[in-house]
Amino acid sequence: MKKSESGQVLVLAIIVVGLVLLNSLAIIGGANIYSQNTYYSVQSTHAVDLAEAGVDKALASLNLGGSYSGDTELNLDNGSVSIKVTSPNQSSKIIESTGYYPSKQNPKSQKTVKITASKGVGYAFNYGVLVGEGGFEMENNSSINGSVYSNGNISMSNNAFITGDVFVAGGTAPLSDQQNICSSPSCSDYTFGKNIAGNDVLDVAQSFKPSISGNINKISLRLKKVGTPSDIVVRLMADSGGKPDKGNVLTTGTLTANLVTTSYNWVDITFNSPVSLSLDTTYWIMLDTSSNNSNYWVWSADSLQSYTRGNTAWSSNWSVRNPVWTSALYDLDFKTYMGGVVTSIIGAPGVTIGGSAHADNLENLAISGSAYYQTKNNITAAKYYPNSTDPLPANLPVSEGNISEWKQRAQDAVVYTGDISSCRTTLGPGKYVGNVTFANGCNVVINDPIWITGNLDLNNNSILRLNSNYAESSGVIVVDGIITMANNVNINGSGTAGSYIMVLTTYDSRVNGQTALSVNNSTSQGILYAGLGIAHIANVSHLTELTAWKVKLDNGVTINYDTGLSSPFFSSGPSGSYSIVKGTYQIK
Amino acid sequence: MKGFTLVEILIVTAIFLIVGTVLAGILVNNTGIYNSQSSLVTSGLNTNDAIHEIENFTRQASSVVSGYPDVSPTYISNSTTLVLKVPAFNALGVIANTYDYVVFTKDNAKTNLLWEYIFPDALSDRSSQNRVLSSILQSVEFIYLDKNDNIVTATSAEKVKTQITVLPGSNVSDKSRSSIIVTNLRNI
């Protein structure tokens, strides 16, 4: 009988089949990894897209009104998204949107997009009392519970006291030392912050030579903006061979974008540290921007180049190894203000300051905290710091441009002509050509913006209240004439925390010395603003915030200031809707 | 004596030879396919990862900058180098006016390397990075576009079009592979 060899062939066959299978599996396995990786890439992108859809949904819901705090899970095409909204302060929301693919329970891919949305323009009121160059006068026995920052002298009569810190900035000369202002018809637009005809005109500089030696306190530039560019760093630089010297930046300051509008206006810039300039030496004011073809700046320029003590130049990048500066055939509109005016806090018998005192010259004061000064006479303090540099001038938080914009919006709403002297339930929005007087318990709901070309008189228990639908927004009333608040008058926000009415007068007291804002025996829970005017406060129990060119407190007046005004914001326009704050987009 | 007949041995040898040849052919073929597929996988993974990384940072960038560092730049944005300025962040969120710098560049000497460098700000929680995204790079191209897809200079870019091409594998049949992505800058 023949032996069968089939057993060996079977083994051989199994080995062969096994080897072939192994090879095939290896190939399939490899291809599988590749396809899974590609699939993962697609899923990952899908998850980001879902997350971004979630952000859009959150914005739309926030802008519908009411409150929106998120969705646990929203099913969208082939995936789902979960949204969380938090409010760090009144004017902004943080939106965190997570996209899940294919679903939240079983995600193969998950990405989170985090972004901040803001509702309006905020203004920074950093001090309870901010006084301009007119200074601050306190009569006998008057007092302030809070801190004061003044750009002008402070004088305190017998037994007056301030419980907080007191700052008097080094005096700014009232008139500009150097300036260039174009005059029609040679006024031009000098655009920068974008690419122009193939050149990145990003860094722009104007040079000048001071006529005296001393500290430079502030500069003013005449600018407008297109779109919403961000704040600019302004550098004061020395000169090197007719160009800004990149190795010699003397000081920096910030040009706050909020203060610039879409029409030309002068904007002030103060610096972060004091700088001493020498006369007849060239210095450069340099603005450093980054390129953005939709959000950029325009500087008012003089095509006659009439400023003989300096010129204009631009560069794509001031800080590279060999920066290239090209001259421009313009002189730009600017003003420089030197310091050097001695400013003081002058007290009298019994005058005390609870915190620290900072001024060039201190006289007749009992200071519980430390004294920072250059010269002193008859003061006592816990610690003495002679040869202290003067505090720097504080910028007013609202610019002329902002006021023009509010007036324009009021005018665009509606214009009423004629005095208003009887009570009404609501006021505004709109422009009122005439005087407005409310008295005798009149309770008025305010819708902003309101522009009153005459005077605003509030008497005898009358109350102004911001419409409750403003929620956390604040509102503004602009008055060209004189504001008087007498006898138990009250100014309130919408009722929601952080909402205020700002009552602002544009009246200029600097020449005629007449009071622009008079508050007598009343409480203001609003923001009182008289940027060019004299505020006269008599017999007041409580003020939230006061900013004026000059402040006078009568005998025995006590003012309690709210500590820390969390920056109120004013609706950015008729829609006042939430929009994404650039620069806050993050993928996690 | 039991044994094998000549016919049996001949038949077995013949079967063995035929099957062996076929098997050898399959094995050789498969090895070839296997090699080319796995190099495809490697290159595919490489390209995907690289593109992803570039896309991630471009989306979060607030702008393309002309070079890093600011003064005397070592890396300058051009068609083979991308220098991005990305907002720095910490536990509380994005830090205002503070930026990290991210550089994607083709190595000058070893042109098959695509590098990623991250230079975080001192305040940022982002960690620094210094790594090779791809070691089989054939070419990389960055094209800078504005919102309307017009070509602009690097610093004016609102979108970046990135094309990465990787080297073919060693097999004759292999081809180089490309990936293209267009990413919008979200923080500009």
GROMACS .gro file of C-alpha atoms in nm, chain A residues 323-501:
model
  179
  323PRO     CA    1   1.515  10.043   0.951
  324VAL     CA    2   1.433  10.231   0.637
  325TRP     CA    3   1.261  10.564   0.693
  326THR     CA    4   1.117  10.745   0.396
  327SER     CA    5   1.029  11.113   0.411
  328ALA     CA    6   0.672  11.213   0.344
  329LEU     CA    7   0.589  11.544   0.179
  330TYR     CA    8   0.365  11.657   0.463
  331ASP     CA    9   0.379  11.790   0.815
  332LEU     CA   10   0.130  11.619   1.043
  333ASP     CA   11  -0.106  11.805   1.279
  334PHE     CA   12   0.029  11.784   1.631
  335LYS     CA   13   0.074  11.987   1.953
  336THR     CA   14   0.329  11.935   2.231
  337TYR     CA   15   0.272  12.057   2.585
  338MET     CA   16   0.566  12.103   2.818
  339GLY     CA   17   0.548  12.080   3.194
  340GLY     CA   18   0.754  12.268   3.444
  341VAL     CA   19   0.471  12.461   3.605
  342VAL     CA   20   0.499  12.404   3.978
  343THR     CA   21   0.184  12.255   4.127
  344SER     CA   22   0.097  12.224   4.491
  345ILE     CA   23  -0.131  12.098   4.760
  346ILE     CA   24  -0.173  12.392   4.996
  347GLY     CA   25  -0.345  12.328   5.325
  348ALA     CA   26  -0.430  12.534   5.635
  349PRO     CA   27  -0.456  12.479   6.011
  350GLY     CA   28  -0.636  12.150   6.085
  351VAL     CA   29  -0.618  12.014   5.730
  352THR     CA   30  -0.552  11.638   5.710
  353ILE     CA   31  -0.494  11.383   5.437
  354GLY     CA   32  -0.571  11.023   5.537
  355GLY     CA   33  -0.365  10.852   5.269
  356SER     CA   34  -0.050  10.963   5.085
  357ALA     CA   35   0.009  11.298   4.921
  358HIS     CA   36   0.190  11.330   4.588
  359ALA     CA   37   0.270  11.675   4.449
  360ASP     CA   38   0.555  11.900   4.344
  361ASN     CA   39   0.503  12.126   4.645
  362LEU     CA   40   0.330  12.044   4.976
  363GLU     CA   41   0.238  12.309   5.236
  364ASN     CA   42   0.054  12.317   5.570
  365LEU     CA   43  -0.067  11.958   5.574
  366ALA     CA   44  -0.095  11.676   5.826
  367ILE     CA   45  -0.051  11.359   5.618
  368SER     CA   46  -0.122  11.019   5.774
  369GLY     CA   47   0.050  10.834   5.492
  370SER     CA   48   0.367  10.920   5.302
  371ALA     CA   49   0.462  11.251   5.147
  372TYR     CA   50   0.609  11.255   4.794
  373TYR     CA   51   0.736  11.599   4.689
  374GLN     CA   52   1.009  11.824   4.556
  375THR     CA   53   0.956  12.113   4.800
  376LYS     CA   54   0.768  12.126   5.129
  377ASN     CA   55   0.677  12.370   5.400
  378ASN     CA   56   0.517  12.295   5.735
  379ILE     CA   57   0.396  11.940   5.681
  380THR     CA   58   0.390  11.627   5.894
  381ALA     CA   59   0.381  11.279   5.742
  382ALA     CA   60   0.451  10.916   5.833
  383LYS     CA   61   0.735  10.901   5.576
  384TYR     CA   62   0.904  11.157   5.358
  385TYR     CA   63   1.014  11.106   4.998
  386PRO     CA   64   1.182  11.422   4.873
  387ASN     CA   65   1.294  11.454   4.509
  388SER     CA   66   0.996  11.250   4.397
  389THR     CA   67   0.904  11.284   4.032
  390ASP     CA   68   0.578  11.466   3.977
  391PRO     CA   69   0.278  11.246   3.906
  392LEU     CA   70   0.200  11.239   3.538
  393PRO     CA   71  -0.105  11.424   3.404
  394ALA     CA   72  -0.413  11.205   3.379
  395ASN     CA   73  -0.603  11.189   3.054
  396LEU     CA   74  -0.971  11.270   3.063
  397PRO     CA   75  -1.163  10.950   2.991
  398VAL     CA   76  -1.394  11.105   2.729
  399SER     CA   77  -1.268  11.280   2.417
  400GLU     CA   78  -1.417  11.557   2.200
  401GLY     CA   79  -1.465  11.298   1.931
  402ASN     CA   80  -1.679  11.086   2.161
  403ILE     CA   81  -1.895  11.390   2.248
  404SER     CA   82  -1.939  11.476   1.879
  405GLU     CA   83  -2.053  11.123   1.807
  406TRP     CA   84  -2.314  11.129   2.086
  407LYS     CA   85  -2.444  11.465   1.965
  408GLN     CA   86  -2.469  11.334   1.610
  409ARG     CA   87  -2.664  11.027   1.718
  410ALA     CA   88  -2.898  11.242   1.925
  411GLN     CA   89  -2.955  11.473   1.630
  412ASP     CA   90  -3.014  11.178   1.397
  413ALA     CA   91  -3.284  11.045   1.630
  414VAL     CA   92  -3.510  11.352   1.641
  415VAL     CA   93  -3.483  11.731   1.695
  416TYR     CA   94  -3.726  11.923   1.923
  417THR     CA   95  -3.722  12.300   1.931
  418GLY     CA   96  -3.843  12.499   2.227
  419ASP     CA   97  -3.787  12.507   2.603
  420ILE     CA   98  -3.925  12.224   2.812
  421SER     CA   99  -4.047  12.340   3.151
  422SER     CA  100  -4.324  12.102   3.248
  423CYS     CA  101  -4.290  11.751   3.376
  424ARG     CA  102  -4.301  11.455   3.141
  425THR     CA  103  -4.268  11.081   3.184
  426THR     CA  104  -3.990  11.020   2.933
  427LEU     CA  105  -3.713  11.216   2.766
  428GLY     CA  106  -3.509  11.129   2.459
  429PRO     CA  107  -3.345  11.011   2.254
  430GLY     CA  108  -3.302  11.330   2.059
  431LYS     CA  109  -3.167  11.682   2.034
  432TYR     CA  110  -3.349  11.948   2.238
  433VAL     CA  111  -3.287  12.302   2.113
  434GLY     CA  112  -3.364  12.511   2.420
  435ASN     CA  113  -3.354  12.480   2.798
  436VAL     CA  114  -3.487  12.182   2.990
  437THR     CA  115  -3.626  12.234   3.341
  438PHE     CA  116  -3.781  11.973   3.569
  439ALA     CA  117  -3.908  12.044   3.919
  440ASN     CA  118  -4.140  11.934   4.195
  441GLY     CA  119  -4.109  11.560   4.214
  442CYS     CA  120  -4.094  11.510   3.839
  443ASN     CA  121  -3.985  11.153   3.765
  444VAL     CA  122  -3.842  11.115   3.415
  445VAL     CA  123  -3.733  10.798   3.231
  446ILE     CA  124  -3.430  10.868   3.015
  447ASN     CA  125  -3.353  10.712   2.676
  448ASP     CA  126  -3.011  10.812   2.547
  449PRO     CA  127  -2.842  10.986   2.380
  450ILE     CA  128  -2.987  11.324   2.465
  451TRP     CA  129  -2.835  11.655   2.353
  452ILE     CA  130  -2.962  11.974   2.517
  453THR     CA  131  -2.831  12.290   2.355
  454GLY     CA  132  -2.940  12.516   2.641
  455ASN     CA  133  -2.930  12.464   3.017
  456LEU     CA  134  -3.050  12.169   3.222
  457ASP     CA  135  -3.220  12.261   3.551
  458LEU     CA  136  -3.328  11.991   3.790
  459ASN     CA  137  -3.503  12.106   4.109
  460ASN     CA  138  -3.701  11.996   4.409
  461ASN     CA  139  -3.718  11.619   4.433
  462SER     CA  140  -3.703  11.555   4.061
  463ILE     CA  141  -3.550  11.225   3.951
  464LEU     CA  142  -3.390  11.112   3.628
  465ARG     CA  143  -3.391  10.735   3.574
  466LEU     CA  144  -3.236  10.542   3.289
  467ASN     CA  145  -3.488  10.317   3.112
  468SER     CA  146  -3.478   9.973   3.276
  469ASN     CA  147  -3.435   9.800   2.940
  470TYR     CA  148  -3.079   9.936   2.930
  471ALA     CA  149  -2.988   9.655   3.173
  472GLU     CA  150  -2.615   9.692   3.234
  473SER     CA  151  -2.561   9.960   2.970
  474SER     CA  152  -2.515  10.322   3.070
  475GLY     CA  153  -2.658  10.629   2.901
  476VAL     CA  154  -2.542  10.986   2.837
  477ILE     CA  155  -2.702  11.330   2.843
  478VAL     CA  156  -2.491  11.600   2.672
  479VAL     CA  157  -2.566  11.960   2.770
  480ASP     CA  158  -2.408  12.262   2.601
  481GLY     CA  159  -2.520  12.501   2.869
  482ILE     CA  160  -2.511  12.496   3.247
  483ILE     CA  161  -2.632  12.203   3.457
  484THR     CA  162  -2.798  12.281   3.791
  485MET     CA  163  -2.912  12.017   4.036
  486ALA     CA  164  -3.076  12.157   4.351
  487ASN     CA  165  -3.272  12.030   4.646
  488ASN     CA  166  -3.295  11.658   4.664
  489VAL     CA  167  -3.251  11.579   4.297
  490ASN     CA  168  -3.152  11.227   4.208
  491ILE     CA  169  -2.985  11.073   3.901
  492ASN     CA  170  -3.009  10.694   3.870
  493GLY     CA  171  -2.910  10.419   3.632
  494SER     CA  172  -3.139  10.149   3.495
  495GLY     CA  173  -3.151   9.959   3.822
  496THR     CA  174  -2.907   9.690   3.714
  497ALA     CA  175  -2.570   9.706   3.889
  498GLY     CA  176  -2.309   9.890   3.686
  499SER     CA  177  -2.557  10.103   3.492
  500TYR     CA  178  -2.523  10.483   3.519
  501ILE     CA  179  -2.640  10.805   3.359
   0.00000   0.00000   0.00000
